[in-house]
Coordinates of C-alpha atoms in Angstrom, one line a residue:
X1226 CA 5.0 25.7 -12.1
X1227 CA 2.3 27.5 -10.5
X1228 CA 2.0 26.6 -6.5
X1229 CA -2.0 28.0 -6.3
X1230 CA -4.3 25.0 -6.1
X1231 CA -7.2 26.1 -8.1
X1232 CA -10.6 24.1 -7.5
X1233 CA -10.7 20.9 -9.8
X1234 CA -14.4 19.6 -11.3
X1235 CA -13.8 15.6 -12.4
X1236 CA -17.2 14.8 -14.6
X1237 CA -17.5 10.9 -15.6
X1238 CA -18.3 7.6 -14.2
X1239 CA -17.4 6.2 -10.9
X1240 CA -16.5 2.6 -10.6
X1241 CA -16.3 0.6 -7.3
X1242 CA -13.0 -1.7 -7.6
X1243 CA -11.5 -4.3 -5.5
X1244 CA -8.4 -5.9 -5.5
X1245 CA -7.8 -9.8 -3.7
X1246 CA -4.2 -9.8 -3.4
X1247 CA -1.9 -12.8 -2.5
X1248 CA 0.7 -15.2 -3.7
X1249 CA 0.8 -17.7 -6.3
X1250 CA 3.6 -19.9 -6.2
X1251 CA 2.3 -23.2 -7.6
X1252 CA -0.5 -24.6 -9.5
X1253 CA -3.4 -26.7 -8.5
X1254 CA -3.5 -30.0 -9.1
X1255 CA -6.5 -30.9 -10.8
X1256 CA -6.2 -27.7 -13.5
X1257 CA -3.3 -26.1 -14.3
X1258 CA -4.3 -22.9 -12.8
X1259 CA -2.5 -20.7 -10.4
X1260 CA -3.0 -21.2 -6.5
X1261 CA -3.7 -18.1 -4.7
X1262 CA -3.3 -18.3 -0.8
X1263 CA -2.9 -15.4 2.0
X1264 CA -5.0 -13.3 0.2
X1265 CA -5.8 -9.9 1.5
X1266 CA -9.4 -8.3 0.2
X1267 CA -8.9 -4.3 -0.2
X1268 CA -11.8 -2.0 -1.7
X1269 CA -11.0 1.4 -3.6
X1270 CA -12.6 4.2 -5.5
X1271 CA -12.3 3.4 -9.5
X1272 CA -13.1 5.1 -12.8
X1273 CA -13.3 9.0 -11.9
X1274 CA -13.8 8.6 -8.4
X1275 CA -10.2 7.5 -9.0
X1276 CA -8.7 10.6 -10.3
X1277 CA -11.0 12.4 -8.0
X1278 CA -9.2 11.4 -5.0
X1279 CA -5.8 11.3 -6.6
X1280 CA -6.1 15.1 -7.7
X1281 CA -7.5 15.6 -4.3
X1282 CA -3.8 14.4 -3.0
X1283 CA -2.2 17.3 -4.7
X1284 CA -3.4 19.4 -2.2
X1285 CA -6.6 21.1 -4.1
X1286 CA -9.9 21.4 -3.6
X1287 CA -11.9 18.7 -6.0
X1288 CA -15.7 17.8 -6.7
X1289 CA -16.7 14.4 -8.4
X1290 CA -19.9 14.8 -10.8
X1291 CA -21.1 11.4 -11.3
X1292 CA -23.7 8.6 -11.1
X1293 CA -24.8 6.7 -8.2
X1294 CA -27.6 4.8 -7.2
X1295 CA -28.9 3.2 -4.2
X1296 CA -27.6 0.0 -4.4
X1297 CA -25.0 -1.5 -2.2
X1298 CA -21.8 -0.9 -4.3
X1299 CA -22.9 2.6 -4.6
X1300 CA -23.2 3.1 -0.7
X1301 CA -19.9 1.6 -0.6
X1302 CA -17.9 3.6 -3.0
X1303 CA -19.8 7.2 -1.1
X1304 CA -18.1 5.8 2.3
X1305 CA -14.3 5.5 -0.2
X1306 CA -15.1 9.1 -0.6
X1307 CA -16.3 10.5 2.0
X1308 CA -13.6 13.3 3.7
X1309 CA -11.8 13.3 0.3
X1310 CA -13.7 15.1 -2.2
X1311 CA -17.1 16.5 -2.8
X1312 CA -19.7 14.7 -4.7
X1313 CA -22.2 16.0 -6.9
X1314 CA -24.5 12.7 -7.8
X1315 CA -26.9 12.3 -11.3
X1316 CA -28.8 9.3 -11.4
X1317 CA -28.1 6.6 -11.8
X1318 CA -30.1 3.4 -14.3
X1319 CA -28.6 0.3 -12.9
X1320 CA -26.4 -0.7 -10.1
X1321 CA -22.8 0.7 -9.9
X1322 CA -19.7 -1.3 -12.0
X1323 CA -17.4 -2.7 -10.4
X1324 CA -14.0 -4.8 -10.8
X1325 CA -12.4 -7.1 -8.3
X1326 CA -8.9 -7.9 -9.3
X1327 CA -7.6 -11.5 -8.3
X1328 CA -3.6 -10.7 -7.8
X1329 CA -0.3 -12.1 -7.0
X1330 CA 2.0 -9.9 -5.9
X1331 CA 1.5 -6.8 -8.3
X1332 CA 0.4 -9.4 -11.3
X1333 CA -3.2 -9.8 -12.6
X1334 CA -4.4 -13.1 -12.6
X1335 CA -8.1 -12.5 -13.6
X1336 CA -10.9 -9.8 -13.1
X1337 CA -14.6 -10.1 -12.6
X1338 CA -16.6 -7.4 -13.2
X1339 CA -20.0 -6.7 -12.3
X1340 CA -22.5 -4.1 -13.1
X1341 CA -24.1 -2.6 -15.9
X1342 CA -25.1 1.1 -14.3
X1343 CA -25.2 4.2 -16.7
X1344 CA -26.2 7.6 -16.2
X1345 CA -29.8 8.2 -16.1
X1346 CA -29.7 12.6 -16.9
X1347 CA -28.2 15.7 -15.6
X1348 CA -29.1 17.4 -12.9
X1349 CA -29.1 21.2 -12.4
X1350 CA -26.8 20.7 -9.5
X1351 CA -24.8 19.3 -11.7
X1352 CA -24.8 21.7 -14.3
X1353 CA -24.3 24.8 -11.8
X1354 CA -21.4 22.6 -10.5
X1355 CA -19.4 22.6 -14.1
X1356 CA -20.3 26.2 -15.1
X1357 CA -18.9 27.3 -11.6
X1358 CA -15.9 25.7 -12.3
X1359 CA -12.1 26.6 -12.0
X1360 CA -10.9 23.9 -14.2
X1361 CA -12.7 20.4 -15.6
X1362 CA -11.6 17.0 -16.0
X1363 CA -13.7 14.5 -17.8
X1364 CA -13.3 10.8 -16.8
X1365 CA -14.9 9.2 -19.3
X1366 CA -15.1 6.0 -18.8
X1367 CA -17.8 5.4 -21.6
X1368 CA -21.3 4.6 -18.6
X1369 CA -22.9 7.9 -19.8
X1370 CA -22.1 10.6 -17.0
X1371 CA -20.1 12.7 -19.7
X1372 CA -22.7 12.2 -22.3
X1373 CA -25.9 13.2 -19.8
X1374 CA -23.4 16.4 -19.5
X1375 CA -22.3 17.1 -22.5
X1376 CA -24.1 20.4 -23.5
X1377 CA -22.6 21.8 -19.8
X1378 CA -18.8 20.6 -21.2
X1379 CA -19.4 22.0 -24.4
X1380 CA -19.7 25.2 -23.0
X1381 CA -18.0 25.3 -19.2
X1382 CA -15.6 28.1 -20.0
X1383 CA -12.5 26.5 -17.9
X1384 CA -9.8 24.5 -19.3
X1385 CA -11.3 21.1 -20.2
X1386 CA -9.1 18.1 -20.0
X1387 CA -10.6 14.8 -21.5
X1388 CA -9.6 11.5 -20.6
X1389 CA -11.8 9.0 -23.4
X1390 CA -12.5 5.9 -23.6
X1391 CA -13.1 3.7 -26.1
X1392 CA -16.9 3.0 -25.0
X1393 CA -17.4 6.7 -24.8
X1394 CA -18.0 9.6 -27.5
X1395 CA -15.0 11.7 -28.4
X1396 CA -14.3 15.0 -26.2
X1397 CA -16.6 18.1 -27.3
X1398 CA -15.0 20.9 -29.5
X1399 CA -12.5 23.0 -27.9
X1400 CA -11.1 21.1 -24.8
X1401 CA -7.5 22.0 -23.9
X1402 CA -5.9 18.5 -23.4
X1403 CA -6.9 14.9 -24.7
X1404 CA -5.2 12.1 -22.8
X1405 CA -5.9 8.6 -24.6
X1406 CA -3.8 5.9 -24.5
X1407 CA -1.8 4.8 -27.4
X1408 CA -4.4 2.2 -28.0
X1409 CA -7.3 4.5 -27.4
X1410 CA -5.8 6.8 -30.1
X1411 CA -5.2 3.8 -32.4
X1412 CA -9.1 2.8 -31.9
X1413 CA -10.6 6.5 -32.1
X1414 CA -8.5 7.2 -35.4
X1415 CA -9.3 3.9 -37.2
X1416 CA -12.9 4.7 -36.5
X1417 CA -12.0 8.3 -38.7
X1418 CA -10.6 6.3 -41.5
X1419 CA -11.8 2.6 -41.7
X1420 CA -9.6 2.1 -44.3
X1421 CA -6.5 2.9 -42.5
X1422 CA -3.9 0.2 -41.4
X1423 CA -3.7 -1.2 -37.9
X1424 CA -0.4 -0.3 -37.3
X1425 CA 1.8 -0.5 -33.9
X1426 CA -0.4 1.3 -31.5
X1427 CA 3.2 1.6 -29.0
X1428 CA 5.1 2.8 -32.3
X1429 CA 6.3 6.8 -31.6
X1430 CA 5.1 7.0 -35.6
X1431 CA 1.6 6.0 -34.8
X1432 CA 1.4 8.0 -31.9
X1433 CA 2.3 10.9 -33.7
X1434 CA -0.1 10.0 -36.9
X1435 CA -3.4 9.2 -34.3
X1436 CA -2.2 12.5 -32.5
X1437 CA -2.4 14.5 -35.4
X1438 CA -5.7 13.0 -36.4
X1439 CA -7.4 13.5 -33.1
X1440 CA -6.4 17.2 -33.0
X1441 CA -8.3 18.0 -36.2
X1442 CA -11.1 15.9 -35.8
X1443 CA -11.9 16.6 -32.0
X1444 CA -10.8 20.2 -32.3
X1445 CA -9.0 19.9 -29.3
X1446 CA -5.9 22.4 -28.6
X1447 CA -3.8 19.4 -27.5
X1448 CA -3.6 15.7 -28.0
X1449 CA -1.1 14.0 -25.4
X1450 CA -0.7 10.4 -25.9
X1451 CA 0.3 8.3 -23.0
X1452 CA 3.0 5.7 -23.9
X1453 CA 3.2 3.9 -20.1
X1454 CA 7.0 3.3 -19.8
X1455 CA 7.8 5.7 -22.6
X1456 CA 6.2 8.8 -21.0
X1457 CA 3.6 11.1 -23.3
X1458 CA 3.5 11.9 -26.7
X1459 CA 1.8 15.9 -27.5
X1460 CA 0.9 17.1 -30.0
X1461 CA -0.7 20.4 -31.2
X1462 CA -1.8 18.7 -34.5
X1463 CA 2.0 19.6 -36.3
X1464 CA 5.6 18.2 -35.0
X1465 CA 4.9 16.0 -31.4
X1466 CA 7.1 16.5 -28.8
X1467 CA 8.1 13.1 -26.6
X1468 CA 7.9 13.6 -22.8
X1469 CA 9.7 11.1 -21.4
X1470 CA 9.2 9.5 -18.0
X1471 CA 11.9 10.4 -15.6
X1472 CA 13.3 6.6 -14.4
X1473 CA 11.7 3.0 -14.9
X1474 CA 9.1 2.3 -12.5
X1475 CA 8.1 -1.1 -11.6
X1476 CA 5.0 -1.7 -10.2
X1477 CA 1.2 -2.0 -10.9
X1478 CA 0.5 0.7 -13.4
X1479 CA -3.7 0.2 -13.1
X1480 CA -4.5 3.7 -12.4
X1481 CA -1.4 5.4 -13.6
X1482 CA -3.5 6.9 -16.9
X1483 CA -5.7 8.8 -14.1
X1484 CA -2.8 9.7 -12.4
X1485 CA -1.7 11.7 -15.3
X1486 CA -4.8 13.3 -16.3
X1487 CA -5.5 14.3 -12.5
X1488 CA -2.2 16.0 -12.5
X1489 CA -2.9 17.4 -15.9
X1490 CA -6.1 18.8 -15.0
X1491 CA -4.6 19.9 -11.6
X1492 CA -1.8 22.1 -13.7
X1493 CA -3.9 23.6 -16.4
X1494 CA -6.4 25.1 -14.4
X1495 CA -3.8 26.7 -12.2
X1496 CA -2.8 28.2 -15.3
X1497 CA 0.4 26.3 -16.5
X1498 CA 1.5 25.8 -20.0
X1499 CA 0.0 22.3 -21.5
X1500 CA 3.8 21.5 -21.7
X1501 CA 4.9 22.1 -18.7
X1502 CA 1.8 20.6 -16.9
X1503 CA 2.2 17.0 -19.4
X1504 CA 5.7 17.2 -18.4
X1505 CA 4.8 17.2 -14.8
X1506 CA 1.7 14.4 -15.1
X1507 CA 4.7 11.9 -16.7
X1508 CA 6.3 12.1 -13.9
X1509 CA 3.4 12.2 -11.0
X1510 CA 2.6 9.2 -13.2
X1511 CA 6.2 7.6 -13.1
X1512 CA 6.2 8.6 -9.4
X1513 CA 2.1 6.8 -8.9
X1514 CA 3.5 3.3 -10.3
X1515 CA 7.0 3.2 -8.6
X1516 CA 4.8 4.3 -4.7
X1517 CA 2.5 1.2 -5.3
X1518 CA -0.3 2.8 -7.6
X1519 CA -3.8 2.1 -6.7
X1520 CA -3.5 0.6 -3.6
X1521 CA -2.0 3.8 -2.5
X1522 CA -6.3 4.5 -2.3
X1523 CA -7.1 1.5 -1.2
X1524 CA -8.9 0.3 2.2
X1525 CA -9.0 -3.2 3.9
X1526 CA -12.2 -4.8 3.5
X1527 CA -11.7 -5.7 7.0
X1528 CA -8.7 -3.1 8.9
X1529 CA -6.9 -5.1 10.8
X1530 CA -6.4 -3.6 14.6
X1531 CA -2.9 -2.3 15.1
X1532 CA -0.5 -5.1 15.5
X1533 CA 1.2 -5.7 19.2
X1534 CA 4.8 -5.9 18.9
X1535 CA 5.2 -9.6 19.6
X1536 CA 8.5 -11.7 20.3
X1537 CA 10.0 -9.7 17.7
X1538 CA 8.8 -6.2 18.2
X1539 CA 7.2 -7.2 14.5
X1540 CA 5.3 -3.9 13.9
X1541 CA 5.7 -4.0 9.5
X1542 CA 1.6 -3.8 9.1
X1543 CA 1.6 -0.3 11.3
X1544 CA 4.6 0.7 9.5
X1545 CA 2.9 -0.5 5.8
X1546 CA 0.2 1.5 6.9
X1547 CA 2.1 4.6 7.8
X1548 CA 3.7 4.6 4.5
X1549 CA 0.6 4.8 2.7
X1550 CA -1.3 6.8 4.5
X1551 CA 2.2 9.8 3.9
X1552 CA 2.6 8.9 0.3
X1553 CA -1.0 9.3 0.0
X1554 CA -0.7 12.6 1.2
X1555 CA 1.9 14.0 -1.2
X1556 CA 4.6 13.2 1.5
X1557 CA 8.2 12.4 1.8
X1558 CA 8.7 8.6 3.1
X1559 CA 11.7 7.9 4.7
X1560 CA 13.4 5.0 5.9
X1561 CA 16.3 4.1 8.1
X1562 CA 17.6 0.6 9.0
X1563 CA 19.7 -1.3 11.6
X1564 CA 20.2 -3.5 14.3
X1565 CA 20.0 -0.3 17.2
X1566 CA 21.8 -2.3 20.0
X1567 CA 21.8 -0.4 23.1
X1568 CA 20.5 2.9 21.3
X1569 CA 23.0 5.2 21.9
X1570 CA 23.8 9.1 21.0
X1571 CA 25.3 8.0 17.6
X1572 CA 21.9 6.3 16.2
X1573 CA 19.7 9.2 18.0
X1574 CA 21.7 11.5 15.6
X1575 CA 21.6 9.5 12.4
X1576 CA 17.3 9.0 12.9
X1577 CA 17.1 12.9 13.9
X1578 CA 18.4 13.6 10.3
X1579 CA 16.7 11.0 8.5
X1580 CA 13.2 12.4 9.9
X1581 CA 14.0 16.3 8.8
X1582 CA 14.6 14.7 5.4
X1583 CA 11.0 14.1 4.8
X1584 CA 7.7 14.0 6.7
X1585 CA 7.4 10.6 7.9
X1586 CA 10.7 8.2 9.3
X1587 CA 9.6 4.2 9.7
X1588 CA 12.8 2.2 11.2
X1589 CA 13.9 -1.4 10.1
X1590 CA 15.1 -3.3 12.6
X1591 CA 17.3 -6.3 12.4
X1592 CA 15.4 -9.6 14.4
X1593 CA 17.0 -10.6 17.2
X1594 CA 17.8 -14.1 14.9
X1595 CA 18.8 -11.9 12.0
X1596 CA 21.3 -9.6 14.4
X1597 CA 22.6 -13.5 15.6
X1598 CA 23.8 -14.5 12.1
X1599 CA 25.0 -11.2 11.5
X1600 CA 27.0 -10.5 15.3
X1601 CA 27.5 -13.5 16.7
X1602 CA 25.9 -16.0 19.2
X1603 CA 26.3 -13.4 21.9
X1604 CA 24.0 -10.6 20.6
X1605 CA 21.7 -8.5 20.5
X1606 CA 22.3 -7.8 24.0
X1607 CA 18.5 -6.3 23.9
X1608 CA 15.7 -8.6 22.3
X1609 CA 14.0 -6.9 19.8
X1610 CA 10.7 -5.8 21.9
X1611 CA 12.6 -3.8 23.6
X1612 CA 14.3 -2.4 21.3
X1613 CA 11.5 -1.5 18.7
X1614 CA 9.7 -0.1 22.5
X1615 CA 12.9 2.5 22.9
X1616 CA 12.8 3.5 19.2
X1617 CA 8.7 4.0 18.9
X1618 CA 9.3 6.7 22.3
X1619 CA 11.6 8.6 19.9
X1620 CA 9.9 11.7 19.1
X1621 CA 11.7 11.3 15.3
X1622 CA 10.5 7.9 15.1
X1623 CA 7.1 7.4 12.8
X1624 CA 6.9 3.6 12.7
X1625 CA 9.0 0.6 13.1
X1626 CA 9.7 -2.3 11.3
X1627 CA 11.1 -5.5 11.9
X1628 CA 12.6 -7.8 9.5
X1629 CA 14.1 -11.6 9.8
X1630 CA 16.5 -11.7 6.7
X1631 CA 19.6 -10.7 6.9
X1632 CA 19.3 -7.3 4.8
X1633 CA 16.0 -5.4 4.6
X1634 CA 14.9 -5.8 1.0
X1635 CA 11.6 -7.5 1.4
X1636 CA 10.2 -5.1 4.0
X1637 CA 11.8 -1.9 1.9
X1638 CA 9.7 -3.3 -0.9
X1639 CA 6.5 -3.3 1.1
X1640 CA 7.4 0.3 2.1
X1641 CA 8.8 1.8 -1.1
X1642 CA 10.6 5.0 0.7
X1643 CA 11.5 7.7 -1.5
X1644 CA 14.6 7.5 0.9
X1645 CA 16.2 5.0 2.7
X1646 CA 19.0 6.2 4.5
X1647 CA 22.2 4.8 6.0
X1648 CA 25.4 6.2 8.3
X1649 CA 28.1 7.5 6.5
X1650 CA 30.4 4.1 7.3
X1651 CA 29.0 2.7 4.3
X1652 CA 30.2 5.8 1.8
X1653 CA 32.5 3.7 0.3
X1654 CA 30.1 0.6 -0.2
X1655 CA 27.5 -0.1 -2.5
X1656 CA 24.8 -1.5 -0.2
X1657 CA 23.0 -4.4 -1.4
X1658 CA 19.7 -2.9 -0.9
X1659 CA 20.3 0.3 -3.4
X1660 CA 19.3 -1.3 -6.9
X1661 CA 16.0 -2.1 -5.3
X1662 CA 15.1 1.4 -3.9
X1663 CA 16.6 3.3 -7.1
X1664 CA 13.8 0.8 -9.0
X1665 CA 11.0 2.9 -7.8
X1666 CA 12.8 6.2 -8.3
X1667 CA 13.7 5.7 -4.3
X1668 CA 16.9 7.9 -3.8
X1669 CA 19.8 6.4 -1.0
X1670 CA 21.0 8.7 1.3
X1671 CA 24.0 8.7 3.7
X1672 CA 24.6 10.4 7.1
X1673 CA 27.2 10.9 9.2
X1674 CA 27.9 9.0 12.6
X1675 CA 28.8 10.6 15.4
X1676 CA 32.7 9.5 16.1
X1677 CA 33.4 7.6 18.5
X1678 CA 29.7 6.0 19.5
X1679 CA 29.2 1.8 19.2
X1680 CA 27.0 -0.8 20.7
X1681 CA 30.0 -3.0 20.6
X1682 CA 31.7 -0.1 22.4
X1683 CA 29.1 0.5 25.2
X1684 CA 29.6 -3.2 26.0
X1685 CA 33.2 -3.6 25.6
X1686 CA 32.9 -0.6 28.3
X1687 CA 30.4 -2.2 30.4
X1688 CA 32.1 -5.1 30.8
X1689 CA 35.1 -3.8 31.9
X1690 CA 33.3 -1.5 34.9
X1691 CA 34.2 -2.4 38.4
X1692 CA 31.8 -4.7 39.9
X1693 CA 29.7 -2.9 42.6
X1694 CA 30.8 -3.0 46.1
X1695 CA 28.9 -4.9 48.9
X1696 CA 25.8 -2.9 49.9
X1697 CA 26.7 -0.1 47.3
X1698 CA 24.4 1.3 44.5
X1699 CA 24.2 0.0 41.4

């Protein structure tokens, strides 16, 4: 795989989306409805403002071409954006679309959408912006940005990758890379042969049929259909091959279709093989859905101020936020967990290595009521402000973490490390927290103690110390 980072040009319509997240655990009593409470509001860049800013997080440079207007959803979604990518703006008839999501947990409940904006005509900005480009993706998302543009597409001389949509037209003549959905396909090939039976739109065999279609009627080079969980099907218009995502990933997969094609896009204008760059969107896509997927670009309608450890040390919205903002980045999370009782030489060891195995280290600590059921009545010996205080003055320390069950899955899910690492005492033990980090391709990770360092140790030790002599130091 190529590492240059060739300038990226992402034509199509911006959307404004928005996502009121919260738990739903019974149902109301006059309708039998879900109950949403403890929501949380959080605004994010949609549509191709989307896979703007994700292929912006591989590293390159990127430019959104796309309609905006002057009303407020479209002043909104130009803040999302601004720092991240570059925007070329046509005009825009209408106000901006956009979609708040009412969700519980990482379910949809219902959306509302608002909005009925569609591109008004190019501009010669615009124009200048796709002929000068290194490699295009259009983001068609069927509100006429790709059709006010079309002659420019039609003959851009990068490598085109079209993302379609159902609303839309199909992709000009020529363009290296198709990406619909399996239903997408199934919708643009029925419209080539009316007659045609429905079929299985998530059948392999009606992938490969639509695929076939789409590359003779669209003239594309390549047709890759995405199959969510299954990975991508391409095709060159003869024998498909399957790509096939590299683990299950759980999670919210809104988004995850403009992870691919950003990464696709990305690939192909660095001057990768279509193969090798669908290969790589599966899994940047498998990778998007297991890290939290579009929230991973989302922003609090209202940011909180950094929490104060209280009681507790409990510090988990700093660390949340620290998590993002790495994985957002194309970083490494890690994550390292304990009780860190009297911090000693043996757990400044283990958190040195855990931080020089990736770019960010956020520590889980044990409550001081969690460390009681798990020790005894007679620890910790150090409340848990104090002891998140000494671990957030480690220079290897990113974030911290506290958590009041007895083992650390809730908070690791509100993390989602790509590492969560552990001394090597456990080698021989299958912690109880590794099915849930291997579920979002998370990878546990042991390191060795130093021998002969313990809390219980230290104190053993410190109990048994002379007492201090009449008027003698201490």
């Amino acid at each position: 795989m190529s590492t240059a980072r060739t300038p990226l040009v992402v034509v199509g319509d911006a959307l404004l989306d928005h996502d009121l997240c919260g738990r739903a655990d019974r149902l109301a009593p006059d309708a039998p409805v879900p109950v949403v409470h403890g929501t949380r509001r959080s605004s994010r860049p949609g549509g191709a403002a989307l896979a703007a800013c994700l292929a912006a997080a591989d590293g390159r440079p990127v430019t959104l071409v796309t309609a905006l207007g002057g009303d407020a959803a479209s002043d909104t979604l130009r803040e999302l954006l601004a720092g991240r990518v570059g925007l070329v703006e046509v005009p825009l008839a209408g106000t901006l679309s956009s979609k708040t999501r009412v969700m519980a947990g990482d379910r949809p409940l219902l959306r509302l959408d608002d909005g009925d904006g569609r591109a008004r005509e190019a501009t010669r900005e615009a124009v200048s912006a796709i002929a000068a480009a290194g490699g295009v993706l259009v983001a068609d998302y069927g509100r006429g940005t790709a059709d006010v543009l079309r002659d420019a597409l039609a003959h851009t001389a990068a490598p085109v990758v079209w993302d379609p949509h159902v609303r839309g037209r199909p992709p000009v003549p020529g363009v290296r890379l198709a990406t619909p959905s399996a239903q997408e396909a199934r919708a643009f090939a029925r419209q080539l042969d009316e007659d045609e039976e429905a079929g299985d739109a998530a059948g392999l065999r009606t992938a490969a049929r639509d695929a076939r279609t789409l590359v003779r009627a669209w003239q594309a080079q390549a047709v890759a259909v995405t199959l969510g969980e299954r990975g991508a099907l391409l095709s060159h218009g003869e024998t498909p091959l399957l790509v096939p995502t590299p683990a299950a990933a759980t999670g919210d997969p809104c988004g995850a279709g403009d992870r691919f094609a950003a990464a696709a896009a990305g690939l192909l204008a660095d001057g990768d093989l279509t193969e090798a760059a669908v290969q790589a969107a599966v899994h940047a896509a498998t990778r998007y859905v297991a890290e939290g997927g579009a929230r991973a670009v989302a922003a609090p309608d209202d940011p909180e101020p950094a929490p104060e450890p209280g009681a507790d040390g409990d510090t988990t919205a700093d660390a949340v936020r620290t998590a993002t903002r790495v994985r957002a980045a194309g970083g490494t999370v890690v994550a390292a967990g304990g009780c860190f009782d009297l911090l000693h030489a043996g757990h400044v060891a283990l958190l040195q290595a855990a931080r020089r195995a990736g770019d960010c280290l956020i520590v889980c600590v044990n409550s001081d009521d969690s460390v009681r059921r798990r020790k005894g009545d007679g620890r910790p010996l150090v409340p848990a402000a104090d002891r998140v205080r000494v671990l957030r003055a480690l220079e290897c320390v990113d974030a911290v973490a506290v958590f009041e069950e007895d083992t650390p899955e809730r908070v690791l899910g509100e993390l989602r490390p790509h590492i969560w690492a552990k001394g090597g005492d456990y080698a021989r033990t299958r912690l109880p927290e590794q099915p849930l980090v291997e579920s979002w391709g998370g990878q546990v990770l042991l390191l060795p103690y130093l021998d002969g360092r313990s809390t219980t140790g230290l104190a053993r030790r410190a109990a048994l110390a002379p007492a201090p002599t009449p008027g003698g130091t201490r």
